[in-house]
Short mmCIF file of C-alpha atoms in Angstrom, two decimals:
data_model
loop_
_atom_site.label_atom_id
_atom_site.label_comp_id
_atom_site.label_asym_id
_atom_site.label_seq_id
_atom_site.Cartn_x
_atom_site.Cartn_y
_atom_site.Cartn_z
CA UNK X 91 0.98 -57.83 15.77
CA UNK X 92 3.78 -59.58 13.91
CA UNK X 93 3.23 -61.18 10.52
CA UNK X 94 5.36 -63.11 8.11
CA UNK X 95 4.89 -62.97 4.37
CA UNK X 96 6.48 -65.50 2.00
CA UNK X 97 6.64 -64.50 -1.65
CA UNK X 98 7.59 -67.22 -4.10
CA UNK X 99 7.73 -67.47 -7.86
CA UNK X 100 4.88 -69.47 -9.40
CA UNK X 101 5.71 -72.89 -10.80
CA UNK X 102 6.86 -72.65 -14.37
CA UNK X 103 8.28 -69.15 -13.98
CA UNK X 104 12.01 -69.13 -14.71
CA UNK X 105 14.10 -68.36 -11.61
CA UNK X 106 17.56 -67.15 -12.68
CA UNK X 107 18.54 -66.32 -9.08
CA UNK X 108 17.78 -69.89 -8.02
CA UNK X 109 19.69 -71.26 -11.01
CA UNK X 110 22.70 -69.11 -10.04
CA UNK X 111 22.60 -70.43 -6.46
CA UNK X 112 22.36 -74.02 -7.74
CA UNK X 113 25.35 -73.40 -10.02
CA UNK X 114 27.40 -71.93 -7.17
CA UNK X 115 26.50 -74.86 -4.87
CA UNK X 116 27.57 -77.35 -7.56
CA UNK X 117 30.83 -75.40 -7.92
CA UNK X 118 31.41 -75.81 -4.19
CA UNK X 119 30.97 -79.57 -4.48
CA UNK X 120 27.36 -79.91 -3.32
CA UNK X 121 26.42 -82.29 -6.12
CA UNK X 122 23.29 -83.63 -4.43
CA UNK X 123 21.43 -80.36 -4.95
CA UNK X 124 18.92 -80.88 -7.75
CA UNK X 125 16.90 -77.69 -7.85
CA UNK X 126 16.92 -74.34 -6.07
CA UNK X 127 14.25 -71.64 -6.03
CA UNK X 128 14.62 -68.34 -4.27
CA UNK X 129 11.81 -66.30 -2.79
CA UNK X 130 11.36 -63.39 -0.42
CA UNK X 131 10.56 -63.44 3.24
CA UNK X 132 9.11 -60.27 4.78
CA UNK X 133 8.47 -59.69 8.48
CA UNK X 134 5.92 -56.99 9.26
CA UNK X 135 5.03 -55.35 12.53
CA UNK X 136 1.50 -54.02 12.18
CA UNK X 137 -0.53 -51.99 14.68
CA UNK X 138 -3.74 -54.04 14.49
CA UNK X 139 -5.21 -56.06 17.32
CA UNK X 140 -7.74 -58.04 15.29
CA UNK X 141 -6.21 -60.99 13.43
CA UNK X 142 -8.78 -60.98 10.61
CA UNK X 143 -8.39 -57.25 10.05
CA UNK X 144 -4.60 -57.58 10.07
CA UNK X 145 -4.71 -60.43 7.57
CA UNK X 146 -7.02 -58.52 5.23
CA UNK X 147 -4.75 -55.47 5.45
CA UNK X 148 -1.62 -57.51 4.72
CA UNK X 149 -3.37 -59.28 1.86
CA UNK X 150 -4.04 -55.85 0.36
CA UNK X 151 -0.35 -54.89 0.86
CA UNK X 152 0.73 -58.05 -0.94
CA UNK X 153 -1.53 -57.39 -3.90
CA UNK X 154 -0.55 -53.72 -4.12
CA UNK X 155 3.18 -53.81 -3.40
CA UNK X 156 4.86 -56.86 -1.92
CA UNK X 157 4.12 -59.47 -4.58
CA UNK X 158 3.73 -59.37 -8.34
CA UNK X 159 0.69 -61.62 -8.58
CA UNK X 160 1.24 -62.25 -12.29
CA UNK X 161 4.33 -64.33 -11.56
CA UNK X 162 4.42 -64.71 -7.77
CA UNK X 163 2.42 -66.43 -5.05
CA UNK X 164 2.31 -65.20 -1.49
CA UNK X 165 1.49 -66.74 1.87
CA UNK X 166 0.68 -64.82 5.06
CA UNK X 167 1.37 -66.15 8.56
CA UNK X 168 0.29 -64.26 11.66
CA UNK X 169 2.43 -64.75 14.75
CA UNK D 296 14.06 -84.39 -0.21
CA UNK D 297 12.74 -80.83 -0.14
CA UNK D 298 14.10 -78.26 2.28
CA UNK D 299 13.32 -74.66 3.05
CA UNK D 300 15.94 -72.21 4.26
CA UNK D 301 15.06 -68.85 5.79
CA UNK D 302 17.84 -66.27 5.94
CA UNK D 303 17.17 -63.18 8.04
CA UNK D 304 19.27 -60.24 9.15
CA UNK D 305 20.34 -60.39 12.79
CA UNK D 306 18.66 -57.99 15.20
CA UNK D 307 20.47 -54.67 15.29
CA UNK D 308 21.70 -54.95 11.71
CA UNK D 309 20.34 -52.09 9.60
CA UNK D 310 17.89 -53.28 6.93
CA UNK D 311 17.63 -50.62 4.18
CA UNK D 312 15.47 -52.87 2.00
CA UNK D 313 12.96 -53.28 4.82
CA UNK D 314 13.01 -49.52 5.47
CA UNK D 315 12.29 -48.91 1.77
CA UNK D 316 9.32 -51.30 1.85
CA UNK D 317 7.99 -49.61 5.01
CA UNK D 318 8.32 -46.21 3.33
CA UNK D 319 6.49 -47.42 0.22
CA UNK D 320 3.69 -48.96 2.32
CA UNK D 321 3.27 -45.69 4.23
CA UNK D 322 3.13 -43.87 0.89
CA UNK D 323 0.29 -46.17 -0.17
CA UNK D 324 -1.66 -45.30 2.98
CA UNK D 325 -0.82 -48.34 5.11
CA UNK D 326 -0.12 -46.25 8.23
CA UNK D 327 -0.46 -49.13 10.68
CA UNK D 328 2.80 -50.72 9.53
CA UNK D 329 5.40 -50.07 12.22
CA UNK D 330 8.42 -52.04 11.10
CA UNK D 331 9.41 -54.18 8.12
CA UNK D 332 12.36 -56.52 7.76
CA UNK D 333 13.16 -58.43 4.61
CA UNK D 334 14.90 -61.76 4.41
CA UNK D 335 15.48 -64.50 1.90
CA UNK D 336 13.60 -67.72 1.42
CA UNK D 337 15.32 -70.55 -0.46
CA UNK D 338 13.73 -73.84 -1.50
CA UNK D 339 16.17 -76.66 -2.14
CA UNK D 340 15.62 -80.05 -3.69
CA UNK D 341 18.38 -82.32 -2.43
CA UNK D 342 19.10 -85.94 -3.35
CA UNK D 343 19.51 -87.30 0.18
CA UNK D 344 17.24 -89.82 1.83
CA UNK D 345 18.46 -89.42 5.40
CA UNK D 346 17.02 -86.35 7.15
CA UNK D 347 19.99 -85.83 9.48
CA UNK D 348 22.49 -86.10 6.62
CA UNK D 349 20.42 -83.67 4.53
CA UNK D 350 20.22 -81.19 7.38
CA UNK D 351 23.97 -81.35 8.02
CA UNK D 352 24.62 -80.86 4.31
CA UNK D 353 22.29 -77.86 4.07
CA UNK D 354 23.80 -76.38 7.24
CA UNK D 355 27.17 -76.51 5.50
CA UNK D 356 25.69 -74.84 2.39
CA UNK D 357 24.29 -72.04 4.56
CA UNK D 358 27.61 -71.41 6.25
CA UNK D 359 29.56 -71.54 2.99
CA UNK D 360 27.25 -69.73 0.59
CA UNK D 361 23.62 -69.04 1.41
CA UNK D 362 24.01 -66.89 4.52
CA UNK D 363 26.55 -64.35 5.70
CA UNK D 364 26.75 -65.52 9.30
CA UNK D 365 28.38 -62.27 10.44
CA UNK D 366 25.12 -60.36 9.90
CA UNK D 367 22.53 -63.05 9.11
CA UNK D 368 20.77 -65.89 10.87
CA UNK D 369 19.39 -68.91 9.05
CA UNK D 370 16.81 -71.55 9.79
CA UNK D 371 16.41 -74.90 8.01
CA UNK D 372 13.12 -76.75 7.64
CA UNK D 373 12.92 -80.18 6.06
CA UNK D 374 9.66 -81.03 4.28
#
């Protein structure tokens, strides 16, 4: 079973990587860009057949390794 | 207008970051994880009102800065 995990910084947490991208885009002449935030996108291939079990397992992975829940949110999508 | 950009490595391109995550997950006891691939997720806030114009503009940003089209694919979603 394939799953997608999106990890994003919580609102209010400073995102220097996003700021750097915004600065570079402005430098290239893309003046209409107001704000940029960068997150992570992780594709997992997991050997589970039950969707609920897979989701619970991936949720555990997110809490233990993939996301820092103090400053990041995560969203799981099963495909 | 808000837009989301997903940048992923093309199939066949080695993904050491994904391999490292898979190794760490195995180390934590998540044996059912077969394969992991990591990509980037970028949220843009762009001052365009026309969806087609915004998409064209973001496509240009991807080709010029956000993605390395030799080894990466990108997907744009307007919200």
